[in-house]
Amino acid sequence: MLLTGTEQKLDPQDIIVSKTDLKGRIIYANDIFLDIAGYNLREILDKPHNVIRHPLMPRCVFQLLWERLQFGNEIFAYVVNSTKAEDYYWVLAHVTPSMDSKGNVTSYHSNRRAPSGAAIAAITPIYEALVAEEKSHKNAKEGQKAGYRLLMKTLEEKGVSYDEFVLSL
Ligand SMILES: Cc1cc2nc3c(=O)[nH]c(=O)nc-3n(C[C@H](O)[C@H](O)[C@H](O)COP(=O)(O)O)c2cc1C
């Protein structure tokens, strides 16, 4: 599941930044992004952001991300990404829409920092359960919907909203 199984850790002071166009294609990445992900800028510019997608990430978390962004809202999310060498690294991402002076969304922006070990330990089994639920359906769309329902049920059982949960970890 964890590709090479080797974790790359961000320094606590590091902030990984990338920006995408409205379709999620990378239009900017800072040096810290390139460093940890193992790409040079030429290799990833104009590529879809799923170039660093890791199989441990549930589809339903990205569904939530895109729903939030398309309605002009921000989202915080724990994300495990894959490097070019297929190592993995965890981040707490803050993803926001950028707007022009008329309020039209023109691009998206993500800033990420290193999460605490305790937060990673808390989110990992939840993501594993979501991925298992998603994979138990033959049809990927159905799997994503089922994962989304399980995410909402998990939050309901905890008595918190998605934002409250993520920011409490
Ligand atoms: C600004 C921005 C940053 C993103 N950052 C990541 C990221 O770090 N890792 C990731 O897997 N997906 C990221 N995504 C989501 C991807 O666009 C994509 O939805 C996700 O990787 C799932 O891809 P898939 O549906 O092809 O599996 C980001 C999207 C936006 C708009």
Coordinates of N, CA, C and O and ligand atoms in Angstrom, one line a residue:
M1 N 0.8 -1.2 0.0 CA 0.0 0.0 0.0 C 0.9 1.3 0.0 O 0.6 2.2 -0.7
L2 N 1.9 1.2 0.8 CA 2.7 2.5 0.9 C 3.9 2.5 -0.1 O 4.9 3.1 0.2
L3 N 3.7 2.0 -1.3 CA 4.7 2.0 -2.4 C 6.0 1.5 -1.8 O 6.1 0.4 -1.4
T4 N 7.1 2.4 -1.8 CA 8.4 1.9 -1.3 C 8.3 1.7 0.2 O 9.2 1.1 0.8
G5 N 7.4 2.4 0.9 CA 7.3 2.3 2.3 C 8.3 3.2 3.0 O 8.4 3.2 4.3
T6 N 9.0 4.0 2.3 CA 10.0 4.9 2.9 C 9.4 6.3 3.0 O 8.9 6.9 2.1
E7 N 9.4 6.8 4.3 CA 8.8 8.1 4.5 C 9.9 9.2 4.3 O 11.0 9.1 4.8
Q8 N 9.5 10.3 3.7 CA 10.3 11.5 3.6 C 9.6 12.5 4.5 O 8.4 12.7 4.5
K9 N 10.4 13.1 5.4 CA 9.8 14.1 6.3 C 10.2 15.5 6.0 O 11.3 15.8 5.6
L10 N 9.1 16.3 6.1 CA 9.3 17.8 5.9 C 9.9 18.4 7.2 O 9.6 17.9 8.3
D11 N 10.8 19.4 7.0 CA 11.3 20.1 8.2 C 10.1 20.9 8.7 O 9.3 21.4 7.9
P12 N 10.0 21.1 10.1 CA 8.9 21.8 10.6 C 8.7 23.2 10.1 O 7.6 23.7 10.0
Q13 N 9.8 23.9 9.7 CA 9.7 25.2 9.2 C 9.3 25.3 7.7 O 9.0 26.4 7.2
D14 N 9.3 24.2 7.0 CA 9.1 24.1 5.6 C 7.6 24.3 5.2 O 6.7 23.7 5.9
I15 N 7.4 25.1 4.1 CA 6.0 25.2 3.6 C 6.1 24.8 2.1 O 6.8 25.4 1.3
I16 N 5.3 23.8 1.8 CA 5.2 23.3 0.4 C 4.1 24.1 -0.3 O 3.0 24.2 0.2
V17 N 4.4 24.7 -1.4 CA 3.4 25.5 -2.1 C 3.2 25.1 -3.6 O 4.2 24.8 -4.2
S18 N 2.0 24.9 -4.0 CA 1.7 24.8 -5.4 C 0.4 25.5 -5.8 O -0.4 25.8 -4.9
K19 N 0.3 25.9 -7.1 CA -0.9 26.5 -7.6 C -1.3 25.7 -8.8 O -0.5 25.2 -9.5
T20 N -2.6 25.7 -9.0 CA -3.1 25.0 -10.2 C -4.1 25.9 -10.9 O -4.7 26.8 -10.4
D21 N -4.4 25.5 -12.2 CA -5.4 26.2 -12.9 C -6.8 25.5 -12.5 O -6.8 24.7 -11.6
L22 N -7.8 25.9 -13.1 CA -9.2 25.4 -12.7 C -9.3 23.9 -12.9 O -10.2 23.3 -12.3
K23 N -8.5 23.3 -13.7 CA -8.6 21.9 -14.0 C -7.7 21.1 -13.1 O -7.6 19.9 -13.2
G24 N -7.0 21.8 -12.2 CA -6.0 21.0 -11.3 C -4.7 20.8 -11.9 O -3.9 19.9 -11.4
R25 N -4.4 21.5 -13.0 CA -3.0 21.3 -13.6 C -2.1 22.3 -12.9 O -2.4 23.5 -12.7
I26 N -0.9 21.8 -12.6 CA 0.1 22.6 -11.8 C 0.6 23.8 -12.7 O 1.1 23.6 -13.8
I27 N 0.5 25.0 -12.1 CA 1.0 26.2 -12.8 C 2.1 26.8 -12.0 O 2.8 27.8 -12.4
Y28 N 2.3 26.4 -10.7 CA 3.4 26.9 -9.9 C 3.8 25.9 -8.8 O 2.9 25.2 -8.3
A29 N 5.1 25.7 -8.6 CA 5.5 24.9 -7.4 C 6.7 25.5 -6.8 O 7.6 25.9 -7.6
N30 N 6.8 25.6 -5.5 CA 8.0 26.2 -4.9 C 9.1 25.2 -4.8 O 8.9 24.0 -5.1
D31 N 10.3 25.7 -4.4 CA 11.5 24.8 -4.4 C 11.3 23.7 -3.4 O 11.8 22.6 -3.6
I32 N 10.6 23.9 -2.3 CA 10.4 22.9 -1.3 C 9.5 21.8 -1.8 O 9.8 20.6 -1.6
F33 N 8.5 22.2 -2.6 CA 7.7 21.1 -3.3 C 8.6 20.3 -4.2 O 8.6 19.0 -4.1
L34 N 9.4 20.9 -5.0 CA 10.2 20.2 -6.0 C 11.2 19.3 -5.3 O 11.5 18.2 -5.7
D35 N 11.8 19.8 -4.2 CA 12.8 19.1 -3.4 C 12.2 17.8 -2.9 O 12.8 16.7 -3.0
I36 N 11.1 17.9 -2.2 CA 10.6 16.7 -1.5 C 10.0 15.8 -2.5 O 10.1 14.5 -2.4
A37 N 9.3 16.3 -3.5 CA 8.6 15.4 -4.5 C 9.6 14.8 -5.5 O 9.3 13.8 -6.1
G38 N 10.8 15.4 -5.6 CA 11.8 14.9 -6.5 C 11.7 15.2 -8.0 O 12.1 14.4 -8.8
Y39 N 11.0 16.2 -8.3 CA 10.8 16.7 -9.7 C 11.5 18.0 -9.9 O 11.7 18.8 -9.0
N40 N 11.8 18.3 -11.2 CA 12.2 19.6 -11.5 C 10.9 20.3 -12.1 O 10.0 19.6 -12.5
L41 N 11.0 21.6 -12.1 CA 9.8 22.4 -12.5 C 9.2 22.0 -13.9 O 8.0 21.8 -14.1
R42 N 10.2 21.8 -14.8 CA 9.8 21.4 -16.2 C 8.9 20.1 -16.2 O 8.0 20.0 -17.0
E43 N 9.3 19.2 -15.4 CA 8.6 17.9 -15.4 C 7.2 18.0 -14.9 O 6.3 17.1 -15.3
I44 N 6.9 18.9 -14.0 CA 5.5 18.9 -13.5 C 4.6 20.1 -13.9 O 3.4 20.0 -13.7
L45 N 5.2 21.1 -14.5 CA 4.4 22.2 -15.0 C 3.4 21.7 -16.0 O 3.7 20.9 -16.9
D46 N 2.1 22.2 -15.8 CA 1.0 21.8 -16.7 C 0.5 20.3 -16.5 O -0.4 19.9 -17.2
K47 N 1.2 19.6 -15.6 CA 0.7 18.2 -15.3 C -0.4 18.3 -14.3 O -0.5 19.2 -13.4
P48 N -1.4 17.3 -14.4 CA -2.4 17.3 -13.4 C -1.8 17.0 -12.0 O -0.8 16.3 -11.9
H49 N -2.4 17.6 -10.9 CA -1.9 17.5 -9.6 C -1.8 16.1 -9.1 O -1.1 15.8 -8.1
N50 N -2.6 15.2 -9.7 CA -2.6 13.8 -9.2 C -1.3 13.1 -9.6 O -1.1 11.9 -9.3
V51 N -0.3 13.8 -10.2 CA 1.0 13.3 -10.5 C 1.7 12.8 -9.2 O 2.5 11.9 -9.2
I52 N 1.3 13.4 -8.1 CA 1.9 13.0 -6.8 C 0.9 12.3 -5.9 O 1.1 12.1 -4.7
R53 N -0.2 11.8 -6.5 CA -1.2 11.1 -5.8 C -0.7 9.8 -5.2 O 0.1 9.0 -5.9
H54 N -1.0 9.5 -4.0 CA -0.6 8.3 -3.3 C -1.8 7.3 -3.2 O -2.9 7.8 -2.8
P55 N -1.6 6.0 -3.4 CA -2.8 5.1 -3.3 C -3.5 5.0 -1.9 O -4.6 4.5 -1.8
L56 N -2.8 5.5 -0.8 CA -3.4 5.5 0.5 C -4.5 6.6 0.6 O -5.3 6.6 1.5
M57 N -4.5 7.6 -0.4 CA -5.5 8.7 -0.3 C -6.8 8.2 -0.7 O -7.0 7.8 -1.9
P58 N -7.8 8.4 0.1 CA -9.2 8.1 -0.3 C -9.7 9.0 -1.4 O -9.4 10.2 -1.3
R59 N -10.4 8.5 -2.4 CA -11.0 9.4 -3.4 C -12.0 10.4 -2.8 O -12.1 11.5 -3.3
C60 N -12.7 10.0 -1.8 CA -13.7 10.8 -1.2 C -13.2 12.1 -0.6 O -13.9 13.1 -0.5
V61 N -11.9 12.1 -0.1 CA -11.3 13.3 0.4 C -11.1 14.3 -0.7 O -11.3 15.5 -0.6
F62 N -10.7 13.8 -1.9 CA -10.5 14.7 -3.0 C -11.8 15.2 -3.5 O -12.0 16.3 -4.0
Q63 N -12.9 14.4 -3.4 CA -14.2 14.8 -3.8 C -14.6 16.0 -2.9 O -15.1 17.0 -3.4
L64 N -14.4 15.9 -1.6 CA -14.7 17.0 -0.7 C -13.9 18.2 -1.1 O -14.4 19.3 -1.1
L65 N -12.6 18.0 -1.3 CA -11.7 19.1 -1.7 C -12.3 19.9 -2.9 O -12.4 21.1 -2.9
W66 N -12.6 19.2 -4.0 CA -13.1 19.8 -5.2 C -14.5 20.5 -5.0 O -14.8 21.5 -5.5
E67 N -15.3 19.8 -4.2 CA -16.6 20.4 -3.9 C -16.4 21.8 -3.2 O -17.1 22.8 -3.5
R68 N -15.6 21.8 -2.2 CA -15.3 23.0 -1.4 C -14.8 24.1 -2.4 O -15.2 25.2 -2.4
L69 N -13.8 23.7 -3.2 CA -13.1 24.7 -4.0 C -14.1 25.3 -5.1 O -14.1 26.5 -5.3
Q70 N -14.9 24.4 -5.6 CA -15.7 24.9 -6.7 C -16.8 25.8 -6.2 O -17.3 26.7 -7.0
F71 N -17.1 25.7 -4.9 CA -18.1 26.7 -4.4 C -17.4 27.9 -3.7 O -17.9 28.7 -3.0
G72 N -16.1 28.0 -4.0 CA -15.3 29.2 -3.5 C -14.8 29.1 -2.1 O -14.4 30.1 -1.5
N73 N -14.9 27.9 -1.6 CA -14.5 27.7 -0.2 C -13.1 27.0 0.0 O -12.7 26.3 -0.9
E74 N -12.5 27.2 1.1 CA -11.2 26.6 1.4 C -11.4 25.3 2.1 O -12.5 24.9 2.6
I75 N -10.3 24.5 2.2 CA -10.4 23.2 2.9 C -9.0 23.0 3.5 O -7.9 23.3 2.9
F76 N -9.0 22.4 4.7 CA -7.8 21.8 5.3 C -7.9 20.3 5.1 O -9.0 19.7 5.3
A77 N -6.8 19.6 4.8 CA -6.9 18.2 4.6 C -5.5 17.6 4.9 O -4.5 18.1 4.5
Y78 N -5.5 16.4 5.6 CA -4.3 15.6 5.7 C -4.1 14.9 4.4 O -5.1 14.3 3.9
V79 N -2.9 15.0 3.8 CA -2.7 14.3 2.5 C -1.4 13.6 2.6 O -0.4 14.1 3.1
V80 N -1.4 12.3 2.2 CA -0.1 11.6 2.0 C 0.1 11.6 0.5 O -0.7 11.3 -0.3
N81 N 1.3 12.0 0.1 CA 1.7 12.2 -1.3 C 2.8 11.2 -1.6 O 3.5 10.7 -0.7
S82 N 3.0 11.0 -2.9 CA 4.1 10.1 -3.4 C 5.1 11.0 -4.0 O 4.8 11.9 -4.8
T83 N 6.4 10.6 -3.8 CA 7.5 11.3 -4.5 C 7.7 10.6 -5.8 O 7.2 9.5 -6.1
K84 N 8.6 11.2 -6.6 CA 8.9 10.6 -7.9 C 9.5 9.2 -7.7 O 9.2 8.3 -8.5
A85 N 10.3 9.0 -6.7 CA 10.9 7.7 -6.4 C 9.9 6.8 -5.6 O 10.3 5.7 -5.2
E86 N 8.6 7.2 -5.5 CA 7.6 6.5 -4.8 C 7.8 6.3 -3.3 O 7.3 5.3 -2.8
D87 N 8.5 7.2 -2.7 CA 8.5 7.3 -1.2 C 7.2 8.1 -0.9 O 6.5 8.5 -1.8
Y88 N 6.9 8.2 0.4 CA 5.7 9.0 0.7 C 6.0 10.1 1.7 O 7.0 10.0 2.5
Y89 N 5.2 11.1 1.8 CA 5.3 12.1 2.8 C 4.0 12.7 3.1 O 3.1 12.8 2.2
W90 N 3.8 12.9 4.4 CA 2.5 13.4 4.9 C 2.5 15.0 5.0 O 3.6 15.5 5.4
V91 N 1.4 15.6 4.7 CA 1.3 17.0 4.9 C -0.1 17.4 5.4 O -1.0 16.6 5.3
L92 N -0.2 18.5 6.1 CA -1.5 19.1 6.3 C -1.6 20.3 5.3 O -0.8 21.2 5.4
A93 N -2.6 20.1 4.4 CA -2.7 21.1 3.3 C -3.8 22.1 3.6 O -4.9 21.7 4.2
H94 N -3.6 23.3 3.3 CA -4.7 24.3 3.3 C -4.8 24.8 1.8 O -3.9 25.4 1.2
V95 N -6.0 24.4 1.2 CA -6.2 24.6 -0.2 C -7.3 25.7 -0.4 O -8.3 25.6 0.3
T96 N -7.0 26.7 -1.2 CA -7.9 27.8 -1.3 C -8.1 28.2 -2.8 O -7.2 28.0 -3.6
P97 N -9.3 28.7 -3.1 CA -9.5 29.3 -4.4 C -8.9 30.7 -4.5 O -8.9 31.4 -3.5
S98 N -8.3 31.1 -5.6 CA -7.9 32.5 -5.8 C -8.9 33.2 -6.7 O -9.4 32.5 -7.7
M99 N -9.3 34.4 -6.4 CA -10.4 35.1 -7.2 C -9.9 36.4 -7.8 O -9.0 37.0 -7.2
D100 N -10.5 36.8 -8.9 CA -10.2 38.1 -9.5 C -11.0 39.1 -8.8 O -11.8 38.8 -7.9
S101 N -10.9 40.4 -9.2 CA -11.6 41.5 -8.5 C -13.1 41.3 -8.6 O -13.9 41.9 -7.8
K102 N -13.6 40.5 -9.6 CA -15.1 40.3 -9.7 C -15.6 39.1 -8.9 O -16.8 38.8 -8.9
G103 N -14.6 38.5 -8.2 CA -15.1 37.3 -7.4 C -15.1 36.0 -8.2 O -15.5 35.0 -7.7
N104 N -14.6 36.0 -9.5 CA -14.5 34.8 -10.2 C -13.3 34.0 -9.8 O -12.2 34.6 -9.6
V105 N -13.5 32.7 -9.6 CA -12.3 31.8 -9.2 C -11.4 31.7 -10.4 O -11.9 31.3 -11.5
T106 N -10.2 32.0 -10.3 CA -9.2 32.0 -11.4 C -8.2 30.8 -11.3 O -7.6 30.4 -12.3
S107 N -7.9 30.4 -10.1 CA -6.9 29.3 -9.9 C -7.0 28.8 -8.5 O -7.9 29.3 -7.7
Y108 N -6.3 27.8 -8.1 CA -6.3 27.3 -6.8 C -4.9 27.3 -6.2 O -3.9 27.2 -7.0
H109 N -4.8 27.3 -4.9 CA -3.5 27.5 -4.2 C -3.4 26.5 -3.0 O -4.4 26.4 -2.3
S110 N -2.3 25.8 -2.8 CA -2.2 25.0 -1.7 C -0.9 25.2 -0.9 O 0.2 25.3 -1.5
N111 N -1.0 25.4 0.4 CA 0.1 25.6 1.3 C 0.1 24.4 2.2 O -1.0 24.0 2.8
R112 N 1.2 23.7 2.4 CA 1.3 22.5 3.3 C 2.4 22.6 4.2 O 3.5 23.0 3.9
R113 N 2.1 22.1 5.5 CA 3.1 22.0 6.5 C 3.2 20.5 7.0 O 2.3 19.7 6.7
A114 N 4.3 20.3 7.8 CA 4.4 18.9 8.3 C 3.4 18.7 9.4 O 3.3 19.5 10.3
P115 N 2.6 17.6 9.4 CA 1.7 17.3 10.5 C 2.4 16.7 11.6 O 3.5 16.2 11.4
S116 N 1.8 16.7 12.8 CA 2.4 16.0 13.9 C 2.3 14.5 13.8 O 1.4 14.0 13.0
G117 N 3.2 13.8 14.4 CA 3.1 12.3 14.4 C 1.8 11.8 14.9 O 1.2 10.8 14.4
A118 N 1.3 12.5 15.9 CA 0.0 12.1 16.5 C -1.2 12.2 15.5 O -2.1 11.4 15.4
A119 N -1.1 13.3 14.7 CA -2.2 13.5 13.7 C -2.1 12.5 12.6 O -3.1 11.9 12.2
I120 N -0.9 12.1 12.2 CA -0.7 11.1 11.2 C -1.2 9.7 11.7 O -2.0 9.0 11.1
A121 N -0.9 9.5 13.0 CA -1.4 8.2 13.6 C -2.9 8.2 13.7 O -3.5 7.1 13.6
A122 N -3.5 9.3 13.9 CA -5.0 9.3 14.0 C -5.7 9.2 12.7 O -6.7 8.6 12.5
I123 N -5.1 9.8 11.7 CA -5.8 9.9 10.4 C -5.5 8.6 9.5 O -6.4 8.2 8.7
T124 N -4.4 7.9 9.8 CA -4.0 6.8 8.9 C -5.1 5.7 9.0 O -5.6 5.2 7.9
P125 N -5.6 5.2 10.1 CA -6.6 4.1 10.1 C -7.9 4.6 9.5 O -8.6 3.8 8.9
I126 N -8.2 5.9 9.6 CA -9.4 6.4 9.0 C -9.3 6.3 7.5 O -10.2 5.8 6.8
Y127 N -8.2 6.8 6.9 CA -8.0 6.7 5.5 C -7.9 5.3 5.0 O -8.5 4.9 4.0
E128 N -7.3 4.4 5.8 CA -7.3 3.0 5.4 C -8.7 2.4 5.3 O -9.0 1.7 4.4
A129 N -9.5 2.8 6.3 CA -10.9 2.2 6.3 C -11.7 2.8 5.1 O -12.5 2.1 4.4
L130 N -11.4 4.1 4.7 CA -12.1 4.7 3.6 C -11.7 4.1 2.3 O -12.5 3.8 1.4
V131 N -10.4 3.9 2.2 CA -9.9 3.2 0.9 C -10.4 1.8 0.8 O -10.8 1.4 -0.3
A132 N -10.5 1.1 1.9 CA -11.0 -0.3 1.9 C -12.4 -0.3 1.4 O -12.9 -1.1 0.6
E133 N -13.2 0.7 2.0 CA -14.6 0.8 1.6 C -14.7 1.1 0.1 O -15.5 0.5 -0.7
E134 N -13.9 2.1 -0.4 CA -13.9 2.4 -1.8 C -13.6 1.3 -2.7 O -14.2 1.1 -3.7
K135 N -12.6 0.5 -2.3 CA -12.1 -0.6 -3.1 C -13.1 -1.8 -3.1 O -13.0 -2.7 -3.9
S136 N -14.0 -1.8 -2.1 CA -14.9 -3.0 -2.0 C -16.0 -2.9 -3.1 O -16.8 -3.8 -3.2
H137 N -16.0 -1.8 -3.8 CA -17.0 -1.6 -4.9 C -16.3 -1.8 -6.2 O -15.2 -1.2 -6.4
K138 N -16.9 -2.5 -7.1 CA -16.3 -2.7 -8.4 C -16.2 -1.4 -9.2 O -15.2 -1.2 -9.9
N139 N -17.3 -0.6 -9.1 CA -17.4 0.6 -9.8 C -16.7 1.7 -9.0 O -17.1 2.0 -7.9
A140 N -15.8 2.4 -9.6 CA -15.0 3.4 -8.9 C -15.9 4.6 -8.4 O -15.7 5.1 -7.2
K141 N -16.8 5.0 -9.2 CA -17.8 6.1 -8.8 C -18.6 5.7 -7.5 O -18.7 6.4 -6.6
E142 N -19.1 4.4 -7.6 CA -19.9 3.9 -6.5 C -19.0 3.8 -5.2 O -19.4 4.1 -4.1
G143 N -17.7 3.4 -5.4 CA -16.8 3.2 -4.3 C -16.6 4.6 -3.7 O -16.5 4.7 -2.5
Q144 N -16.4 5.6 -4.5 CA -16.2 7.0 -4.0 C -17.3 7.4 -3.2 O -17.2 8.0 -2.1
K145 N -18.6 7.2 -3.7 CA -19.8 7.6 -3.0 C -19.8 6.9 -1.6 O -20.2 7.5 -0.6
A146 N -19.5 5.6 -1.6 CA -19.6 4.8 -0.4 C -18.5 5.3 0.6 O -18.8 5.4 1.8
G147 N -17.3 5.6 0.1 CA -16.3 6.2 0.9 C -16.7 7.5 1.6 O -16.5 7.8 2.7
Y148 N -17.4 8.3 0.8 CA -17.9 9.6 1.2 C -18.9 9.4 2.4 O -18.9 10.1 3.4
R149 N -19.8 8.4 2.1 CA -20.8 8.1 3.2 C -20.1 7.6 4.5 O -20.5 8.0 5.6
L150 N -19.1 6.8 4.3 CA -18.4 6.3 5.5 C -17.7 7.5 6.2 O -17.7 7.5 7.4
L151 N -17.1 8.4 5.4 CA -16.4 9.6 6.0 C -17.5 10.4 6.9 O -17.2 10.7 8.0
M152 N -18.6 10.6 6.3 CA -19.7 11.4 7.0 C -20.1 10.6 8.3 O -20.4 11.2 9.3
K153 N -20.3 9.3 8.1 CA -20.7 8.5 9.3 C -19.7 8.5 10.4 O -20.0 8.6 11.6
T154 N -18.4 8.4 10.0 CA -17.3 8.5 11.0 C -17.3 9.8 11.8 O -17.2 9.8 13.0
L155 N -17.6 10.9 11.0 CA -17.6 12.2 11.7 C -18.8 12.3 12.6 O -18.7 12.9 13.7
E156 N -20.0 11.8 12.1 CA -21.2 11.8 12.8 C -21.0 11.1 14.2 O -21.4 11.6 15.2
E157 N -20.4 9.9 14.1 CA -20.1 9.2 15.3 C -19.2 9.9 16.3 O -19.4 9.8 17.5
K158 N -18.4 10.7 15.8 CA -17.5 11.5 16.6 C -18.2 12.8 17.1 O -17.6 13.5 17.9
G159 N -19.3 13.1 16.4 CA -20.0 14.3 16.8 C -19.4 15.6 16.4 O -19.5 16.6 17.1
V160 N -18.6 15.6 15.3 CA -17.9 16.8 14.9 C -18.0 17.0 13.4 O -18.3 16.0 12.6
S161 N -17.8 18.2 12.9 CA -17.8 18.5 11.5 C -16.5 18.1 10.9 O -15.5 17.9 11.7
Y162 N -16.4 18.0 9.6 CA -15.1 17.7 9.0 C -14.0 18.7 9.4 O -12.9 18.3 9.8
D163 N -14.3 20.0 9.4 CA -13.3 21.0 9.8 C -12.9 20.9 11.2 O -11.7 21.0 11.5
E164 N -13.9 20.7 12.1 CA -13.6 20.5 13.5 C -12.6 19.3 13.7 O -11.7 19.4 14.5
F165 N -13.0 18.2 13.0 CA -12.1 17.0 13.2 C -10.7 17.3 12.7 O -9.7 17.0 13.5
V166 N -10.6 17.8 11.5 CA -9.2 18.0 10.9 C -8.4 18.9 11.8 O -7.2 18.7 12.1
L167 N -9.0 20.0 12.2 CA -8.3 21.0 13.0 C -8.0 20.6 14.5 O -7.2 21.2 15.2
S168 N -8.7 19.5 14.9 CA -8.5 19.0 16.3 C -7.3 18.0 16.4 O -6.9 17.7 17.5
L169 N -6.9 17.6 15.2 CA -5.8 16.5 15.3 C -4.5 17.1 15.6 O -4.2 18.2 15.3
Ligands
LIG1 C1 -4.4 23.5 -5.4 C2 -4.5 22.0 -5.4 C3 -3.6 21.2 -4.8 C4 -3.7 19.8 -4.8 N1 -2.7 19.1 -4.2 C5 -2.8 17.7 -4.2 C6 -1.7 17.0 -3.6 O1 -0.8 17.5 -3.0 N2 -1.8 15.6 -3.7 C7 -2.8 15.0 -4.4 O2 -2.8 13.7 -4.5 N3 -3.8 15.7 -5.0 C8 -3.8 17.0 -4.9 N4 -4.8 17.8 -5.5 C9 -6.0 17.1 -6.0 C10 -5.8 16.5 -7.4 O3 -6.1 17.5 -8.3 C11 -6.7 15.3 -7.7 O4 -8.0 15.6 -7.5 C12 -6.3 14.1 -6.8 O5 -4.9 13.8 -6.8 C13 -7.1 12.8 -7.2 O6 -6.8 12.5 -8.5 P1 -7.6 11.3 -9.2 O7 -9.0 11.6 -9.1 O8 -7.1 11.4 -10.6 O9 -7.2 10.0 -8.5 C14 -4.8 19.2 -5.5 C15 -5.7 20.0 -6.1 C16 -5.6 21.3 -6.1 C17 -6.7 22.2 -6.8

